[in-house]
Coordinates of C-alpha atoms in Angstrom, one line a residue:
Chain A
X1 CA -154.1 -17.9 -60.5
X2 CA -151.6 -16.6 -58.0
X3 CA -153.6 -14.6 -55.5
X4 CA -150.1 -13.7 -53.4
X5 CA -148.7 -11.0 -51.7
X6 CA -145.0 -11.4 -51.1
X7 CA -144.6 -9.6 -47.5
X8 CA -141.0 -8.3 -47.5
X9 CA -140.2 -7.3 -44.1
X10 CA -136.9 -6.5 -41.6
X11 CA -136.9 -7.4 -37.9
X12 CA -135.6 -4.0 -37.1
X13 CA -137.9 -1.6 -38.6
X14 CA -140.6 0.1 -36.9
X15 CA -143.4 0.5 -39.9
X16 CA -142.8 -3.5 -40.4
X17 CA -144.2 -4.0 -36.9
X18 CA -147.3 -1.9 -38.1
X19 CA -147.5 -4.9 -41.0
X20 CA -146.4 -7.5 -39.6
X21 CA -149.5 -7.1 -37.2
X22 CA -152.2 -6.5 -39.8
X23 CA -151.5 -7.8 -43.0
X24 CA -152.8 -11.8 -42.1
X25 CA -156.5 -10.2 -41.3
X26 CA -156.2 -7.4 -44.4
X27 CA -154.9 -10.4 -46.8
X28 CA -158.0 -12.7 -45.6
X29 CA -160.6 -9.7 -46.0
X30 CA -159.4 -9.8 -49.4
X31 CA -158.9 -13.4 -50.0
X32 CA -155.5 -13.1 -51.0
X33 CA -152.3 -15.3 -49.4
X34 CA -149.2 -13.3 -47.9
X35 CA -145.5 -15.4 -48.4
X36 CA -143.5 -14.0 -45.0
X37 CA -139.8 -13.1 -46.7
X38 CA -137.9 -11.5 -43.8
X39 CA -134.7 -9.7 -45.4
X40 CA -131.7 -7.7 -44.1
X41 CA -132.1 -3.9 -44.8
X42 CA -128.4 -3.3 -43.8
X43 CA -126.6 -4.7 -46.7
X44 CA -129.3 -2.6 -48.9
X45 CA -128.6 0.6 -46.9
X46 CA -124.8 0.0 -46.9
X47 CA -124.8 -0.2 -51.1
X48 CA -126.2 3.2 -51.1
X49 CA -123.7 4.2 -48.5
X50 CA -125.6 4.3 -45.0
X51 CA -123.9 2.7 -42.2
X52 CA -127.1 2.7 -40.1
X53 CA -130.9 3.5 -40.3
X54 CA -131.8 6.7 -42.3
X55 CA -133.8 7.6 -39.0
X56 CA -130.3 8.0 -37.4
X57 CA -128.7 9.5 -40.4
X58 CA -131.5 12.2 -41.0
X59 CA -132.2 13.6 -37.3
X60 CA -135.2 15.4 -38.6
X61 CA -136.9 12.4 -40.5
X62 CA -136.2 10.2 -37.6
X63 CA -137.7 12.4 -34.7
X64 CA -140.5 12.5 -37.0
X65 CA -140.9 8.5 -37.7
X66 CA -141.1 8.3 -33.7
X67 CA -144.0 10.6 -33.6
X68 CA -145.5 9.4 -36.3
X69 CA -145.3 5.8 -35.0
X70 CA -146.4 6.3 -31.6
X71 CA -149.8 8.4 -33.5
X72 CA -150.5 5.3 -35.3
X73 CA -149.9 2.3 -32.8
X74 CA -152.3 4.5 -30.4
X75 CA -154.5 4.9 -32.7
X76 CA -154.8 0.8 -34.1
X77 CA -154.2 0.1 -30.2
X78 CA -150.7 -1.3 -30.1
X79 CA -148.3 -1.1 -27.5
X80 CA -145.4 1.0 -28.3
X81 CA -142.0 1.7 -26.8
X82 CA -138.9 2.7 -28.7
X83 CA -135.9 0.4 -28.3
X84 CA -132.6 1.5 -27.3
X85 CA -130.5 1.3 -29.3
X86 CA -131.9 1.6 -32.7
X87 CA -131.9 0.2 -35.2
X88 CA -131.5 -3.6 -33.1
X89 CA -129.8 -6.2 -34.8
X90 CA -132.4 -8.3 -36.3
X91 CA -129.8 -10.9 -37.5
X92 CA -130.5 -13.5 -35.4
X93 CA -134.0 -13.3 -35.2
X94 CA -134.1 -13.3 -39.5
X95 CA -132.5 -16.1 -39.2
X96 CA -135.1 -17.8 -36.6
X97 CA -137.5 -16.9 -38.4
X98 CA -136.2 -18.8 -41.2
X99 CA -135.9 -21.8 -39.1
X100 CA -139.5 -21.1 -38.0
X101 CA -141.0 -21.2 -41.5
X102 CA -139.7 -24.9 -41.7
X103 CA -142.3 -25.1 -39.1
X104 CA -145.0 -23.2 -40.5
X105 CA -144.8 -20.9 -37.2
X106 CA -142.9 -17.3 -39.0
X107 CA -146.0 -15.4 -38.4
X108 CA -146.6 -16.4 -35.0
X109 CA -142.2 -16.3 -34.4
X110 CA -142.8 -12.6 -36.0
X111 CA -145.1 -11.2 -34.1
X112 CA -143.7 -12.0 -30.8
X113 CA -140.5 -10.6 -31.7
X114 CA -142.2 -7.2 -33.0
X115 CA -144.1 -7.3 -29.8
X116 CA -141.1 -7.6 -27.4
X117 CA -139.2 -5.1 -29.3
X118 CA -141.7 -2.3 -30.3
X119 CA -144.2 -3.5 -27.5
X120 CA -141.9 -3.6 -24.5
X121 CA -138.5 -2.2 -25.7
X122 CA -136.2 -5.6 -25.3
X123 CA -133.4 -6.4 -27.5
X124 CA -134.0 -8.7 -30.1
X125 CA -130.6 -9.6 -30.3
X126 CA -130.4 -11.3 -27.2
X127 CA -130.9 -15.2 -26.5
X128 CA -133.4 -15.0 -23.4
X129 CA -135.2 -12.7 -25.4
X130 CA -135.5 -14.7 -28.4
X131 CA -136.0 -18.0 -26.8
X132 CA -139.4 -16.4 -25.4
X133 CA -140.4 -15.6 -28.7
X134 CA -139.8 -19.5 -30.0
X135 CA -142.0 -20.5 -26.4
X136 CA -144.6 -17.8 -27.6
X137 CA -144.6 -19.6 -31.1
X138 CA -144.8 -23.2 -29.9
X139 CA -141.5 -23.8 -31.1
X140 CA -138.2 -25.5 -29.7
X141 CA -135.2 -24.2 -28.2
X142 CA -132.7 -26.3 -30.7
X143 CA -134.1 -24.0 -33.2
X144 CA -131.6 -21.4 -31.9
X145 CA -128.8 -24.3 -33.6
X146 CA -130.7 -24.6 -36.5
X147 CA -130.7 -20.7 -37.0
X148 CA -127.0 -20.8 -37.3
X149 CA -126.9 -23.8 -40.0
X150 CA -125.1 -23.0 -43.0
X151 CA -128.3 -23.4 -45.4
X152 CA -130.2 -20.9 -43.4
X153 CA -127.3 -18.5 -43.4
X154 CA -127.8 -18.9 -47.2
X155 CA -131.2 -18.5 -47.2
X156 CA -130.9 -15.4 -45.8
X157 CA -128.2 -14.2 -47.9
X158 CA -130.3 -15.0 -50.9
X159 CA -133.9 -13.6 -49.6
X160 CA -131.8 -10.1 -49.3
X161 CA -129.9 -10.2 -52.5
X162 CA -133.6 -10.7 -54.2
X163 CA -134.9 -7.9 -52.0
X164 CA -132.5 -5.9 -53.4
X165 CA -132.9 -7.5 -57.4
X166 CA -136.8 -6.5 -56.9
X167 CA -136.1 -3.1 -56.7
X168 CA -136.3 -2.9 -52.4
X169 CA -134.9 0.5 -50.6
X170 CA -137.2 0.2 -47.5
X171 CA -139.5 -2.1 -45.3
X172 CA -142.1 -3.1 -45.2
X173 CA -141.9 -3.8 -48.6
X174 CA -144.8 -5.7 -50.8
X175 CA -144.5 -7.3 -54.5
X176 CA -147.3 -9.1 -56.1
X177 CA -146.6 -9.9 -59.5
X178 CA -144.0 -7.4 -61.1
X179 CA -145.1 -4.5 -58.9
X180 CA -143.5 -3.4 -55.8
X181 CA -145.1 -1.2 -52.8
X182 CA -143.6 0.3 -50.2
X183 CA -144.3 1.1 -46.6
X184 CA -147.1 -0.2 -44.4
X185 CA -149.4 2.8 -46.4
X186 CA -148.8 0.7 -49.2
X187 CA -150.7 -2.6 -47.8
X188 CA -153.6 -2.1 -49.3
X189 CA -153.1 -1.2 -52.3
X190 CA -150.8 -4.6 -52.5
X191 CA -152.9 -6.8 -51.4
X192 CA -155.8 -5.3 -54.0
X193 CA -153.3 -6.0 -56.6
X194 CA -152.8 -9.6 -55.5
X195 CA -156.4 -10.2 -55.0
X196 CA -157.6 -9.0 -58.8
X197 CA -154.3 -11.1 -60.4
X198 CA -155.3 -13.9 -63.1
X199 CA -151.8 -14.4 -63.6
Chain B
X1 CA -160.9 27.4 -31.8
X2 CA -158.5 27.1 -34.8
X3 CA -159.4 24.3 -36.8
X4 CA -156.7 25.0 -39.7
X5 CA -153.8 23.2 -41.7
X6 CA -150.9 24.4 -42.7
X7 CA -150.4 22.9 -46.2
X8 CA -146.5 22.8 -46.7
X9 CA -145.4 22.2 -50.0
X10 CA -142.4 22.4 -53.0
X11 CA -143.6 23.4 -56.7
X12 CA -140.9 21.0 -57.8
X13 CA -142.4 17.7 -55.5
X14 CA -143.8 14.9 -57.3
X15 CA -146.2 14.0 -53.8
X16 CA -147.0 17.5 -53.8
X17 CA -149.2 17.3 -56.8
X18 CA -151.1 14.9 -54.8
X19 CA -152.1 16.7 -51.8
X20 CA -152.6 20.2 -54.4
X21 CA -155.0 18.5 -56.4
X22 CA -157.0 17.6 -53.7
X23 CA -156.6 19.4 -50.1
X24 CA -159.6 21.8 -50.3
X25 CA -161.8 19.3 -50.6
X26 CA -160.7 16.6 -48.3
X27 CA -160.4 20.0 -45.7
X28 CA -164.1 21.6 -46.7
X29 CA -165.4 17.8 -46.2
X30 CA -164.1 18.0 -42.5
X31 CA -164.7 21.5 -42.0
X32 CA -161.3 21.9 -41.9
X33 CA -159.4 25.4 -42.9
X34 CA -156.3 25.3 -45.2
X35 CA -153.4 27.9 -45.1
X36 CA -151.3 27.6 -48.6
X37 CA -147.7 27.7 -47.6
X38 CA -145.1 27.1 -50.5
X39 CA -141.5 26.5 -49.5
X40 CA -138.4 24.9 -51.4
X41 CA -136.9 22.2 -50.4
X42 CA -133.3 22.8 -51.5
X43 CA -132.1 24.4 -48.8
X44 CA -133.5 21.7 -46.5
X45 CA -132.1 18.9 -48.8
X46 CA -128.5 20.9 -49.1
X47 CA -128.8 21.2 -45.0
X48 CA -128.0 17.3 -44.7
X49 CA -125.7 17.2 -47.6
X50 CA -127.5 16.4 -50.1
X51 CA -127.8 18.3 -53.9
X52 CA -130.4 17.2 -55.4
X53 CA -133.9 15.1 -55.0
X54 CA -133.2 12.2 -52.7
X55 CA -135.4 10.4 -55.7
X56 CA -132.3 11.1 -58.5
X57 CA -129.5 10.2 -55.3
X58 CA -130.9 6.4 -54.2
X59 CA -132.0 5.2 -57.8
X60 CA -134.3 2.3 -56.2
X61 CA -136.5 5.0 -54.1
X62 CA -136.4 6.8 -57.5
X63 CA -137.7 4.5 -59.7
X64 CA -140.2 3.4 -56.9
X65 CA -141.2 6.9 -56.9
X66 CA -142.5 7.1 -60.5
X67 CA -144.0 3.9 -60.6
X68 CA -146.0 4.8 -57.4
X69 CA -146.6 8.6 -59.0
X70 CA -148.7 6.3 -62.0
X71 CA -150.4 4.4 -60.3
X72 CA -151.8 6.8 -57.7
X73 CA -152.6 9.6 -60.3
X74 CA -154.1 6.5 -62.5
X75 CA -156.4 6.0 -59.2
X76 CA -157.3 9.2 -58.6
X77 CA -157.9 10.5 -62.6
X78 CA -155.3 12.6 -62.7
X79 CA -153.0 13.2 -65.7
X80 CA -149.5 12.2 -64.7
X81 CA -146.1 13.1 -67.3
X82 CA -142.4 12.7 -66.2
X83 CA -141.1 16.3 -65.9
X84 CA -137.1 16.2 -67.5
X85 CA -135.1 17.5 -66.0
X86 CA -136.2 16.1 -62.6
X87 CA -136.4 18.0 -60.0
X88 CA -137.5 21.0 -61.5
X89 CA -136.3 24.8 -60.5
X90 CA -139.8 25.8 -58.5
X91 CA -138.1 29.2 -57.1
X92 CA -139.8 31.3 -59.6
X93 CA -143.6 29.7 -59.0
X94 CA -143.0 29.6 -55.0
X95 CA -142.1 33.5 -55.1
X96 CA -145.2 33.7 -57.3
X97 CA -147.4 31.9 -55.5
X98 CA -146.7 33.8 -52.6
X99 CA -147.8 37.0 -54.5
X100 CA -150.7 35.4 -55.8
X101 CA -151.9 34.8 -52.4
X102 CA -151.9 38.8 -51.9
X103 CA -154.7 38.6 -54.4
X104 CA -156.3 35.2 -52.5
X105 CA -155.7 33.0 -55.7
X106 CA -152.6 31.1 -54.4
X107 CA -154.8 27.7 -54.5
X108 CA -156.2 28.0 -58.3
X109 CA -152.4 29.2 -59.2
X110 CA -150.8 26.5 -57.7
X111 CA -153.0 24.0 -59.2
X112 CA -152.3 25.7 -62.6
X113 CA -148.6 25.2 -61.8
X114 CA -148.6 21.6 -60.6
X115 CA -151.1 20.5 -64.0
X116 CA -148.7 22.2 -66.3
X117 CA -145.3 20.1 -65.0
X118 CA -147.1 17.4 -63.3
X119 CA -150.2 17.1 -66.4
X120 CA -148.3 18.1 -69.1
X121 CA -144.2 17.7 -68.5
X122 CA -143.8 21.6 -68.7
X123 CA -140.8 23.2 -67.7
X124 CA -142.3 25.3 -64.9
X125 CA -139.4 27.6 -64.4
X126 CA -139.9 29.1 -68.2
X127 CA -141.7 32.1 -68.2
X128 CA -144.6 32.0 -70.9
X129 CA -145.5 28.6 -68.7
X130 CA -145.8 30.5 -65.8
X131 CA -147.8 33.4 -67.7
X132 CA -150.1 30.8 -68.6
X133 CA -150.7 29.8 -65.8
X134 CA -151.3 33.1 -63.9
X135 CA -153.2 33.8 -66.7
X136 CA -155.7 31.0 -65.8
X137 CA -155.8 31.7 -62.1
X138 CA -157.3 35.0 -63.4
X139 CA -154.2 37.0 -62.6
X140 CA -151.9 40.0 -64.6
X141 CA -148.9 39.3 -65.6
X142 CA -147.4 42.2 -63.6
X143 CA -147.5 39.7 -60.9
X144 CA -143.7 38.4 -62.2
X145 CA -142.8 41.8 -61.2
X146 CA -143.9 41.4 -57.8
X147 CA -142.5 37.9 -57.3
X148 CA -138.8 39.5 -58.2
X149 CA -139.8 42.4 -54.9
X150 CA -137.7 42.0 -52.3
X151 CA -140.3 41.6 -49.6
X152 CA -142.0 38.2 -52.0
X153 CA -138.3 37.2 -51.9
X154 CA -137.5 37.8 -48.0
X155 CA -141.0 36.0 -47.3
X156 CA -140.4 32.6 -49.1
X157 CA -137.1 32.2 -47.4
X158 CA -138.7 33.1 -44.2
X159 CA -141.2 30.7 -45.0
X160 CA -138.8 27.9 -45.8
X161 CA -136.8 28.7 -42.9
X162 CA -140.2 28.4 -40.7
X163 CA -140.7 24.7 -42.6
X164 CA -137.3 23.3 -41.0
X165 CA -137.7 24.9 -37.6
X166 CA -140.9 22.9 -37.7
X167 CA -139.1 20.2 -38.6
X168 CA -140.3 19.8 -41.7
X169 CA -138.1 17.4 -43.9
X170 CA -140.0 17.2 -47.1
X171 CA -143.1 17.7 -49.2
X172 CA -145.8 17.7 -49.2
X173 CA -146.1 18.4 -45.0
X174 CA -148.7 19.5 -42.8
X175 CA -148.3 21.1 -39.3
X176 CA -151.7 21.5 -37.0
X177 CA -150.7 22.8 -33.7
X178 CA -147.9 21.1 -32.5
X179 CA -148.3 17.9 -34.9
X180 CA -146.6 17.4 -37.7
X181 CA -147.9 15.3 -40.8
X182 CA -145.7 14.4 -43.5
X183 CA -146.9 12.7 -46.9
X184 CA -149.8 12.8 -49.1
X185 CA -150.7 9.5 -47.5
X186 CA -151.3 11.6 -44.1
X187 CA -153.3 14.3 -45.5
X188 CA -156.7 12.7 -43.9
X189 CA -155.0 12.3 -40.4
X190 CA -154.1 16.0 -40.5
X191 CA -157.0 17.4 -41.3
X192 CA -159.0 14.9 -38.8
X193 CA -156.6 16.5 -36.1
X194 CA -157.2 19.9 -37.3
X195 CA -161.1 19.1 -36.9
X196 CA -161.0 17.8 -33.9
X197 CA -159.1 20.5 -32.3
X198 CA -160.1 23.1 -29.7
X199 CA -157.4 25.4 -29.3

């Protein structure tokens, strides 16, 4: 009986914050177990020919995702300021947050580095940045070298190229079993799939 | 005190069925009002480029989107067929919903409409489909005279201009006051700001 919820999630996307946030205290209401799989959106988008967000390619979907965001963090009572420039790159901290799984810390790692980006508008892509996000986790500097290790790197490489053999266009993304949902809308309804799974 | 939706949608839009099926309810429950506004969403679409449904362009948000389709309409008890071709041409029901509305039966139409391509995988540009279906919204077949009227044509493009100077970048939407809602999944949010509104 595998009552799990694969959490498929990239550091620069604004509904993933909105996940990223909730879905520990949804998946215990519902006693089902969440795997953290950060993944690279970039290399997805750029297969279907996008060289950045669709929020930047579509003017009138994106001004709308802002709105829409900033209704819903006021309304669950999160911060929220939009970064500048977006989409960040989340490279680095996928990466960490790779290295912070050896630790049993990628929630805590994760949520800090939603915070400082959505909550307070700093770049995710820089080291003083994501070195207060290891402090926030309990976790240690030299974490920054093992980010760059070649295994990690790998790791990476392979959690996106299964994001993208599982059928994922978009994050957050969810998959319990063979069935994929999409957006934070979706959590729900993922997590009630995992939870009634006998198999 | 105007405590009324404008319900935003395209005859040929899977998510559309959604929101048709169940809007006056959901609206009555929050004594909400509900002003039926059929657009198409080709010109929108062909506006950034693109020549078709977004859900036949990126195959992975395609296939996501039937999957999804079943298992919402599975939910909610409502028959759900693959129409094919996908998207279908919805010109001829828009311009006929709009002259159903002169006779206040754009909602029972509409539902006809959306049951026949949505319910059944009818081709709901064919004309003893759409005869059909004004027939069970109570209304004479005359009526495909007076979608082909000049004023019924000018009105739906003014109406689908309207939808992208509000922004509107798909279907189903819904615009109260200055907010806009976009997605079946924000149908409740809508109508609560509707309902909570003053002015």
């Amino acid at each position: 009986m595998d009552r799990s919820v694969a959490f498929w999630f990239e550091f620069a996307s604004t509904y993933s914050y909105l996940s990223v946030m909730r879905i520990s205290s949804a998946a215990k209401a519902r006693g089902a177990a969440v795997t953290w799989k950060p993944f690279l959106l970039g290399p997805i988008f750029a297969a279907q020919g996008w060289t950045t967000s669709p929020f930047n390619l579509f003017p009138a979907k994106g001004r709308y995702m802002w709105r829409d965001m900033q209704r819903i963090c006021a309304a669950r009572g999160l911060p929220f300021r939009r970064p500048d420039p977006f989409p960040q790159n989340g490279l680095p901290a996928a990466r960490l947050a790779l290295a912070a799984a050896e630790h049993g810390r990628i929630e805590t790692f994760a949520q800090a580095v939603f915070q400082a980006q959505f909550g307070t508008g700093a770049d995710i892509s820089a080291e003083p940045v994501l070195l207060d996000c290891l402090h926030q986790a309990g976790l240690d500097a030299n974490l920054l070298d093992r980010a760059q290790s070649p295994d990690i790197k790998t790791a990476l490489r392979a959690q996106t190229e299964a994001a993208s053999a599982a059928g994922i266009f978009g994050a957050p993304s969810f998959t319990s079993g063979p069935e994929l949902f999409w957006g934070d809308d979706r959590l729900e309804q993922a997590l009630d799939h995992a939870a009634a799974r006998t198999i």
